[in-house]
Tab-separated table of C-alpha atoms in Angstrom:
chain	number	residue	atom	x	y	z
A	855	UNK	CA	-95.000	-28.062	41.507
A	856	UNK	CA	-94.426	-31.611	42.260
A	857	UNK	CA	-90.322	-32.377	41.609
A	858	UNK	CA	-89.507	-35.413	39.400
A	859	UNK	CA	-85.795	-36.247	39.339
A	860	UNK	CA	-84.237	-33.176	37.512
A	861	UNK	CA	-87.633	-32.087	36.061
A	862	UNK	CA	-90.745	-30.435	37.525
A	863	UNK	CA	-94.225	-31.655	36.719
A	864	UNK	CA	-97.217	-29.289	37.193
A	865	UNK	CA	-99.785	-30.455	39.169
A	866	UNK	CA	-103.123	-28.801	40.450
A	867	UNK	CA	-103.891	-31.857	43.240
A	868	UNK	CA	-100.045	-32.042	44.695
A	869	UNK	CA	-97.340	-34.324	44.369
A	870	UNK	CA	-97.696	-37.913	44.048
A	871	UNK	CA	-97.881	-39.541	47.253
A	872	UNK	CA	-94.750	-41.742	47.999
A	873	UNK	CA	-97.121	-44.574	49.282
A	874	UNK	CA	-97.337	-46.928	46.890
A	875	UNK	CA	-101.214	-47.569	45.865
A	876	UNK	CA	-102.892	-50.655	47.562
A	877	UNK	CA	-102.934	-52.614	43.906
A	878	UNK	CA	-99.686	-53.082	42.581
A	879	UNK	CA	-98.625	-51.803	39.632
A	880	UNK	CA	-95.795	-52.491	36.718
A	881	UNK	CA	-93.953	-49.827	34.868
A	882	UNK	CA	-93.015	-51.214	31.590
A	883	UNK	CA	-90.385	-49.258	30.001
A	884	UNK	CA	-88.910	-49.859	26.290
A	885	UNK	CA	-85.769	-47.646	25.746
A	886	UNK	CA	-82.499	-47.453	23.917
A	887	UNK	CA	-79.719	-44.731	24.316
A	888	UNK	CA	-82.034	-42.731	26.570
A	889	UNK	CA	-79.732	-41.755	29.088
A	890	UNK	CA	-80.479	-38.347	29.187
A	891	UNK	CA	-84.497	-38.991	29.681
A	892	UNK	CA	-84.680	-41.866	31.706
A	893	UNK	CA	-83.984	-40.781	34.956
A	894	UNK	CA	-86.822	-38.342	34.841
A	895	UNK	CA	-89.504	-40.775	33.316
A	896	UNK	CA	-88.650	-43.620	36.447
A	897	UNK	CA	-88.539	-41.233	38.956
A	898	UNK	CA	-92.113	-40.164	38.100
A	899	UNK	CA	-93.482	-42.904	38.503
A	900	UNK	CA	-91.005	-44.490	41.235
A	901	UNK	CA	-93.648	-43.627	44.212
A	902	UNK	CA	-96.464	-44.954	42.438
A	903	UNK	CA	-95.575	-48.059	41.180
A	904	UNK	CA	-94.933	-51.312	42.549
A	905	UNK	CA	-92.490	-52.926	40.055
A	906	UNK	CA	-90.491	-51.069	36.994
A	907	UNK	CA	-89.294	-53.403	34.160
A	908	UNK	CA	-87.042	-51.651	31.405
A	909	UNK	CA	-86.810	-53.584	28.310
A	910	UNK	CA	-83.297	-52.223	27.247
A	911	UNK	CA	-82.522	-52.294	23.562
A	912	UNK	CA	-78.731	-52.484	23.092
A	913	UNK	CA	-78.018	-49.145	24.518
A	914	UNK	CA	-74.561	-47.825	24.095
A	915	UNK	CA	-74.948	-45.333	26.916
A	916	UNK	CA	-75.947	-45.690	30.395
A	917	UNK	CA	-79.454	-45.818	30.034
A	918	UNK	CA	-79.288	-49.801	31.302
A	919	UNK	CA	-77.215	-48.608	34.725
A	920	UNK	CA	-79.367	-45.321	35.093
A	921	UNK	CA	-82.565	-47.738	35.159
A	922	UNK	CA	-80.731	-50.393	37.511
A	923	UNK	CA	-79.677	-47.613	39.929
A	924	UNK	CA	-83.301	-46.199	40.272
A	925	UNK	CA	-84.472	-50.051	40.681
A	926	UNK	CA	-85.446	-51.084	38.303
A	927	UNK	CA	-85.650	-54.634	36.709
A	928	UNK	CA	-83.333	-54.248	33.166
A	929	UNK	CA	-83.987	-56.999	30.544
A	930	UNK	CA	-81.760	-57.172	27.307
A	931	UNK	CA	-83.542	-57.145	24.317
A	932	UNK	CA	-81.997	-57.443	20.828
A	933	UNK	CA	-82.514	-54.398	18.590
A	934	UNK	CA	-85.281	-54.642	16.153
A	935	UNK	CA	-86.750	-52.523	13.496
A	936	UNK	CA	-90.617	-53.488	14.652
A	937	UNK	CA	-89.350	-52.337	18.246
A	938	UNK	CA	-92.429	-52.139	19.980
A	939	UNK	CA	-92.316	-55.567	19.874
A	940	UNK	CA	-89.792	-55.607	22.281
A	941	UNK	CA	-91.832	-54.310	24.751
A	942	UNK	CA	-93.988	-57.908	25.158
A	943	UNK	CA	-91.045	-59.646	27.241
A	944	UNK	CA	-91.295	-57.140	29.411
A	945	UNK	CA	-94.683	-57.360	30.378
A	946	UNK	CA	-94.945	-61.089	30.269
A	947	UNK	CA	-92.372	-60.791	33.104
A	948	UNK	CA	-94.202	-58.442	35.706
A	949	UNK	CA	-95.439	-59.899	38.714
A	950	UNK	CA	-98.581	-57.513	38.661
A	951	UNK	CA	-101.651	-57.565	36.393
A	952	UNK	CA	-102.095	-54.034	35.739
A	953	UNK	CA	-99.557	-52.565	33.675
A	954	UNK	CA	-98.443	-49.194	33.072
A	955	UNK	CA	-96.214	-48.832	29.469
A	956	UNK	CA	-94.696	-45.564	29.142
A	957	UNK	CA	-91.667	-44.607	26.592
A	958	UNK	CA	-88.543	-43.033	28.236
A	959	UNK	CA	-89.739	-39.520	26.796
A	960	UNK	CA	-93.058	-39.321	28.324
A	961	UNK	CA	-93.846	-38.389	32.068
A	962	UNK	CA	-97.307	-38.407	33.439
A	963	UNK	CA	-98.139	-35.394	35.675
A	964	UNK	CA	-98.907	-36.136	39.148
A	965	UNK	CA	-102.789	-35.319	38.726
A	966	UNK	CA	-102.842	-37.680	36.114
A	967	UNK	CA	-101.401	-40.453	38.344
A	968	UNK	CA	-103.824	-39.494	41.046
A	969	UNK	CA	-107.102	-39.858	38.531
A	970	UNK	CA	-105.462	-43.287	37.256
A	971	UNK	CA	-105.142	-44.200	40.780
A	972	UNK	CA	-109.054	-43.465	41.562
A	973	UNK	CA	-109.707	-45.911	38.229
A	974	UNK	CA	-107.889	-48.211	39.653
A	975	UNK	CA	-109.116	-48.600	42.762
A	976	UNK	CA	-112.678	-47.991	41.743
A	977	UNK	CA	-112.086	-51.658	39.609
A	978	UNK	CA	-114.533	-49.631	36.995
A	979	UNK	CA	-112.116	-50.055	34.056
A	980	UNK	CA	-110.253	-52.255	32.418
A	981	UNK	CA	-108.007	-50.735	29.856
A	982	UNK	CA	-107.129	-46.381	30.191
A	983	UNK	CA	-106.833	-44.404	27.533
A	984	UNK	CA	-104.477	-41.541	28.538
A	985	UNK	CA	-104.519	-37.952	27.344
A	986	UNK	CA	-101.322	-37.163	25.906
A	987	UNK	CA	-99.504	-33.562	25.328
A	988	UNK	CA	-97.168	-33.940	22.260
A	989	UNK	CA	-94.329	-31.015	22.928
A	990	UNK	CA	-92.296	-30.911	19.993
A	991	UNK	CA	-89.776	-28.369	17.594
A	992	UNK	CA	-88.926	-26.474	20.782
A	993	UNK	CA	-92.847	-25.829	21.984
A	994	UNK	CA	-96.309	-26.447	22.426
A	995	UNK	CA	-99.387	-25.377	21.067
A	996	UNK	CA	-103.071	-27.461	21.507
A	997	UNK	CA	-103.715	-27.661	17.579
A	998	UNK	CA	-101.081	-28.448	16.047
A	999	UNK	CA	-99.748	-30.824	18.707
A	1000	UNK	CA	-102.894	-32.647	18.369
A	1001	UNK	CA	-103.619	-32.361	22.113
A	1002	UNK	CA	-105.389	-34.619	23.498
A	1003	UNK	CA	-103.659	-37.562	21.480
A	1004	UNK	CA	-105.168	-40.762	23.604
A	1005	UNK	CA	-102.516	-42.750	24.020
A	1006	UNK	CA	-103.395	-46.869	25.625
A	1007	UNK	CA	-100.967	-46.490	28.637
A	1008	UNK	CA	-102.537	-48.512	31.547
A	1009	UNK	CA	-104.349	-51.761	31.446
A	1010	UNK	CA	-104.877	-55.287	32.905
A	1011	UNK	CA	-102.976	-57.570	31.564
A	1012	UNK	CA	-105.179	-60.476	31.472
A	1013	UNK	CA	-107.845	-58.439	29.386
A	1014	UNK	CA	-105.271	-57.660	26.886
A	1015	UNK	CA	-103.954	-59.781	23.731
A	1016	UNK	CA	-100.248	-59.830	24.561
A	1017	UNK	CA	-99.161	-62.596	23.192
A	1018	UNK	CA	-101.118	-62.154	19.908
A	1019	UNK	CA	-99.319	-59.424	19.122
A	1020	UNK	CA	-97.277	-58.891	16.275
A	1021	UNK	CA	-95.825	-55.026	16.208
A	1022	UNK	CA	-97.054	-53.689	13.175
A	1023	UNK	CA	-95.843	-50.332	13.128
A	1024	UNK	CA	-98.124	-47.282	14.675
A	1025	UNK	CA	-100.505	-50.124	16.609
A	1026	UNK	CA	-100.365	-51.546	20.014
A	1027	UNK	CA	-101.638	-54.447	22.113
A	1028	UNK	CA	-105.773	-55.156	21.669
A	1029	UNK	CA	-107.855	-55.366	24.079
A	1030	UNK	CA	-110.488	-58.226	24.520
A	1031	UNK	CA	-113.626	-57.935	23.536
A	1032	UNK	CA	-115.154	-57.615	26.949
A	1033	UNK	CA	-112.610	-55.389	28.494
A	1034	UNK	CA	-114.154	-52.254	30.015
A	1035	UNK	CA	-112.218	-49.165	28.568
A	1036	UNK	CA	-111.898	-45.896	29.947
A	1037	UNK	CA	-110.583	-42.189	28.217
A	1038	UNK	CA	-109.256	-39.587	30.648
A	1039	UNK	CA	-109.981	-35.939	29.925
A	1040	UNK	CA	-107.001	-34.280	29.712
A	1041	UNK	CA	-105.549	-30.454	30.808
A	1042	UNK	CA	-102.736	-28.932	29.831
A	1043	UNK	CA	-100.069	-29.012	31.703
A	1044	UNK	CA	-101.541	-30.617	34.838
A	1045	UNK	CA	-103.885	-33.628	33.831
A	1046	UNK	CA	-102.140	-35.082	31.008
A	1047	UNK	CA	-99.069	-37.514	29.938
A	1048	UNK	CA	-96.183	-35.197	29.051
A	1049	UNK	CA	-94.352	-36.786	25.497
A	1050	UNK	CA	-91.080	-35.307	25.244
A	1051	UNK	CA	-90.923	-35.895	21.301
A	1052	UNK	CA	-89.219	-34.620	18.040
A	1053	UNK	CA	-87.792	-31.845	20.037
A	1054	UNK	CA	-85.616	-30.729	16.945
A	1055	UNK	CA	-85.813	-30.861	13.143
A	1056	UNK	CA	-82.875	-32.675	12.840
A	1057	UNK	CA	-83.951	-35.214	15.382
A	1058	UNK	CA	-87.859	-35.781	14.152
A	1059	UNK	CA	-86.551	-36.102	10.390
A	1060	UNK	CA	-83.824	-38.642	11.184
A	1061	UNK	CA	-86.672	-40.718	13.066
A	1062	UNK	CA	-89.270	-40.377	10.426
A	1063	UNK	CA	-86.633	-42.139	8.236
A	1064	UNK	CA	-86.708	-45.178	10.649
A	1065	UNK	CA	-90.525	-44.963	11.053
A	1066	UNK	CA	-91.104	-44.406	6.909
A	1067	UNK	CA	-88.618	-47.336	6.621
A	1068	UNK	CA	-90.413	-50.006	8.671
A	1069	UNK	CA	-93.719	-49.314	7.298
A	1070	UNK	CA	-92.416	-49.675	3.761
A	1071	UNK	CA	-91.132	-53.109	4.677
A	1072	UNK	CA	-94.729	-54.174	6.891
A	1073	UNK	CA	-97.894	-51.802	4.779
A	1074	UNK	CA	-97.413	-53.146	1.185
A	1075	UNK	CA	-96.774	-56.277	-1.014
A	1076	UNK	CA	-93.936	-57.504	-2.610
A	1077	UNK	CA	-94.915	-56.596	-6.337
A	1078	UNK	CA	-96.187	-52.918	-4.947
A	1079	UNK	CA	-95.424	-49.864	-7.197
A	1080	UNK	CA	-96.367	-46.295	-6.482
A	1081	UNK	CA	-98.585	-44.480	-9.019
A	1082	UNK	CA	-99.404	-40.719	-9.723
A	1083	UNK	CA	-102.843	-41.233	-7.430
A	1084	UNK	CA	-100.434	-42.307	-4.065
A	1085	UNK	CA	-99.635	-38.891	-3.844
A	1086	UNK	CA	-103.102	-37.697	-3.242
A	1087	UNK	CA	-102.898	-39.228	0.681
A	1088	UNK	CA	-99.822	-37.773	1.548
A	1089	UNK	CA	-101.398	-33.825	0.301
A	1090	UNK	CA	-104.412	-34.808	2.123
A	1091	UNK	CA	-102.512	-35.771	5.704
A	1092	UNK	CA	-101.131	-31.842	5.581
A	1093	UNK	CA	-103.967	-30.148	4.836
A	1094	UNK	CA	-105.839	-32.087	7.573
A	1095	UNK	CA	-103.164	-30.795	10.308
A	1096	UNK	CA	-102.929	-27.653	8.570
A	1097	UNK	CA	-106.431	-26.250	7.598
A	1098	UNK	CA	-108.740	-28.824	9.860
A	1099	UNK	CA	-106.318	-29.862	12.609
A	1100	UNK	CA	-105.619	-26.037	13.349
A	1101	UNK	CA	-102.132	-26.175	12.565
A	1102	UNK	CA	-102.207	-22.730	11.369
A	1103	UNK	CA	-102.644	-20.865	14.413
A	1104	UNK	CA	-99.091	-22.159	15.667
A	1105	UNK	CA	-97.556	-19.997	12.699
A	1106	UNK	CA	-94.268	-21.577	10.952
A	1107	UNK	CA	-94.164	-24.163	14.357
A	1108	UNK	CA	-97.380	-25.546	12.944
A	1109	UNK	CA	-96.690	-25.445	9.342
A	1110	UNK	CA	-93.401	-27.538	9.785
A	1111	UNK	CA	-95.087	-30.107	11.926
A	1112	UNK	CA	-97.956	-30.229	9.357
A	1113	UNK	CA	-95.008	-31.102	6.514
A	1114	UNK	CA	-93.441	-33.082	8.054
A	1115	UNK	CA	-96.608	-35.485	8.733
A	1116	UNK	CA	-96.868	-35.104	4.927
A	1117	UNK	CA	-93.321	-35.451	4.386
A	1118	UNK	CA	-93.545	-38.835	6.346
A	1119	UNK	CA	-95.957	-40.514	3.783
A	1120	UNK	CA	-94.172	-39.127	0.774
A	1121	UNK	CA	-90.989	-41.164	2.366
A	1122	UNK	CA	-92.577	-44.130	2.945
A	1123	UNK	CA	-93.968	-44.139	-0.785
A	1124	UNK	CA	-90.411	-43.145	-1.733
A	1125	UNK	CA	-88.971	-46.029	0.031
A	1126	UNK	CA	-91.061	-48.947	-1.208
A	1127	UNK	CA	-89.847	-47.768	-5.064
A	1128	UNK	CA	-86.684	-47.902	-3.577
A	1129	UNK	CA	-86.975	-51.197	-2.317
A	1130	UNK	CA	-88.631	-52.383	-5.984
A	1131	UNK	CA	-84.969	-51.401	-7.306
A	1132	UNK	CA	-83.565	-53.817	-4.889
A	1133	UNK	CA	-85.031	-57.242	-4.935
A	1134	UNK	CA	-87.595	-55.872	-1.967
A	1135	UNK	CA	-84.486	-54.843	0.486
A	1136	UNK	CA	-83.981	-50.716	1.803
A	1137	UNK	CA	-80.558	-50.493	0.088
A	1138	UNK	CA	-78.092	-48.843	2.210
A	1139	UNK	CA	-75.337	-46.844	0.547
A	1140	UNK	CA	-72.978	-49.814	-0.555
A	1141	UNK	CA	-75.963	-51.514	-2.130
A	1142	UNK	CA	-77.141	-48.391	-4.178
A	1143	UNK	CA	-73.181	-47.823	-5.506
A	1144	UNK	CA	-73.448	-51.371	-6.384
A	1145	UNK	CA	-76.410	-50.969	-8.768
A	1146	UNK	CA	-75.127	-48.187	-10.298
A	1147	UNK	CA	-71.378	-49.566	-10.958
A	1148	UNK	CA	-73.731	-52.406	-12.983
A	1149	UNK	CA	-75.504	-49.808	-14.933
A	1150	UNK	CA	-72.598	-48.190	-15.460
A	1151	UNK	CA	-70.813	-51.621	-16.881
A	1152	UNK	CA	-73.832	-52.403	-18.861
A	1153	UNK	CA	-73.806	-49.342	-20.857
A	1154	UNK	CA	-69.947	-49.576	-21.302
A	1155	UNK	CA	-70.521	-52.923	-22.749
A	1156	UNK	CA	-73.634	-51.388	-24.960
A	1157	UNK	CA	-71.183	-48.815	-25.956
């Protein structure tokens, strides 16, 4: 078991080696209020890289001094709703060309590292596709985690479109059109990128609220309205991680996560009729009492 911090990583080819790898590399790191995860995800990486940049989005905790401490390079960055946005500073600062983005809940495994490593050095790819291991609602299971998710993690920055970049919700950074991707098979647990996510109920439905809300905003026109057929997509997403995706075999664990992916689309649907109530805004609680204090008068006045 190689030791991370105050977390263990399997490994079948050892620990990372605490020489740093003859090309440099950048850590990019986007996080807010992760104090209790960062440590862990720098300290992965910490004898690997060459640089670590933590785009820090107004954290209240000490997820800003955490990073510092470890050594890493802490820019501010105003809180946004299209946050992965905020992850472009930070890589337009690194001193290195190949960049490595992780999220403060995801820690590669140190056979992972040591394939990326071997890419590296081998100068046969471009842009990595890494095989990610979704652990979420208190477990695991292949199917209904979707495992391998490939998740673009490490690339050269010059053969990416940084700049061009917009953060539309649930995309990332494009490669050119003559960069030389790669895919990494993945294992579980010891050849894969370890994401941390949704670890409760509570916690996954509270996010898919800020997810569902951003994508109401960016996905559909001013003038949009839902009809009876928009409903068909959302039924559709849970049979496909139910039925097809295997969901099943992960018993109630893979029936909530296979609802909630539903549950996500329904909300987003939900929250562009909400914003055709308000003028194209996601009202927040004041703003709904307000509409229906005017109702309220306008049928007194009726009366």
């Amino acid at each position: 078991m190689a030791q991370f911090g105050n977390f263990e990583t399997p490994s079948t080819k050892g620990p990372v080696k605490s020489s740093l790898l003859p090309v440099p590399v950048t850590l990019v790191l986007l996080a807010r209020n992760e104090e209790v995860l960062i440590g862990d995800c720098l300290t992965s990486v910490s004898g690997w890289v060459d640089e670590m940049v933590v785009v820090d989005m107004e954290s209240r905790d000490a997820t800003a001094d955490i990073a510092r401490n470890l050594g890493a390079l802490v820019l501010s960055h105003p809180l946004i709703g299209n946050f992965d946005l905020a992850r472009t500073p930070g890589i337009l600062a690194a001193r290195n060309d190949w960049i490595l983005v992780l999220d403060a809940d995801e820690i590669p495994t140190a056979g992972l590292l040591e394939t990326l490593g071997d890419i590296i050095l081998s100068n046969r790819s471009d842009v990595v596709h890494l095989p990610r291991a979704n652990l979420s609602l208190s477990g695991f299971h292949p199917a209904a985690d979707g495992f391998p998710e490939m998740a673009l993690r490490l690339f050269l920055r010059s053969t990416m479109d940084i700049e061009g970049y917009r953060g539309k919700i649930h995309t990332f950074y494009k490669p050119r059109a003559d960069a030389r991707v790669a895919r990494v098979p993945g294992a579980f647990p010891g050849h894969c990128l370890l994401h941390f996510t949704n670890p409760s109920l509570g916690f996954v439905w509270e996010k898919t609220s800020i997810y569902a809300s951003e994508e109401a905003k960016s996905r559909f026109p001013a003038d949009f309205r839902p009809r009876p057929w928009h409903l068909i997509h959302p039924v559709r997403v849970f049979f496909r991680r139910w039925i097809k995706g295997g969901g099943w075999r992960d018993g109630w664990r893979g029936f909530w996560l296979s609802w909630l992916a539903s549950a996500y689309h329904f909300l987003v649907l939900a929250k562009r009729w909400e914003m055709s109530l308000h003028d194209g805004q996601i009202p927040d609680a004041a703003m709904a009492r307000d509409r229906m204090r005017r109702i309220v008068r306008k049928a007194s006045e009726k009366a």
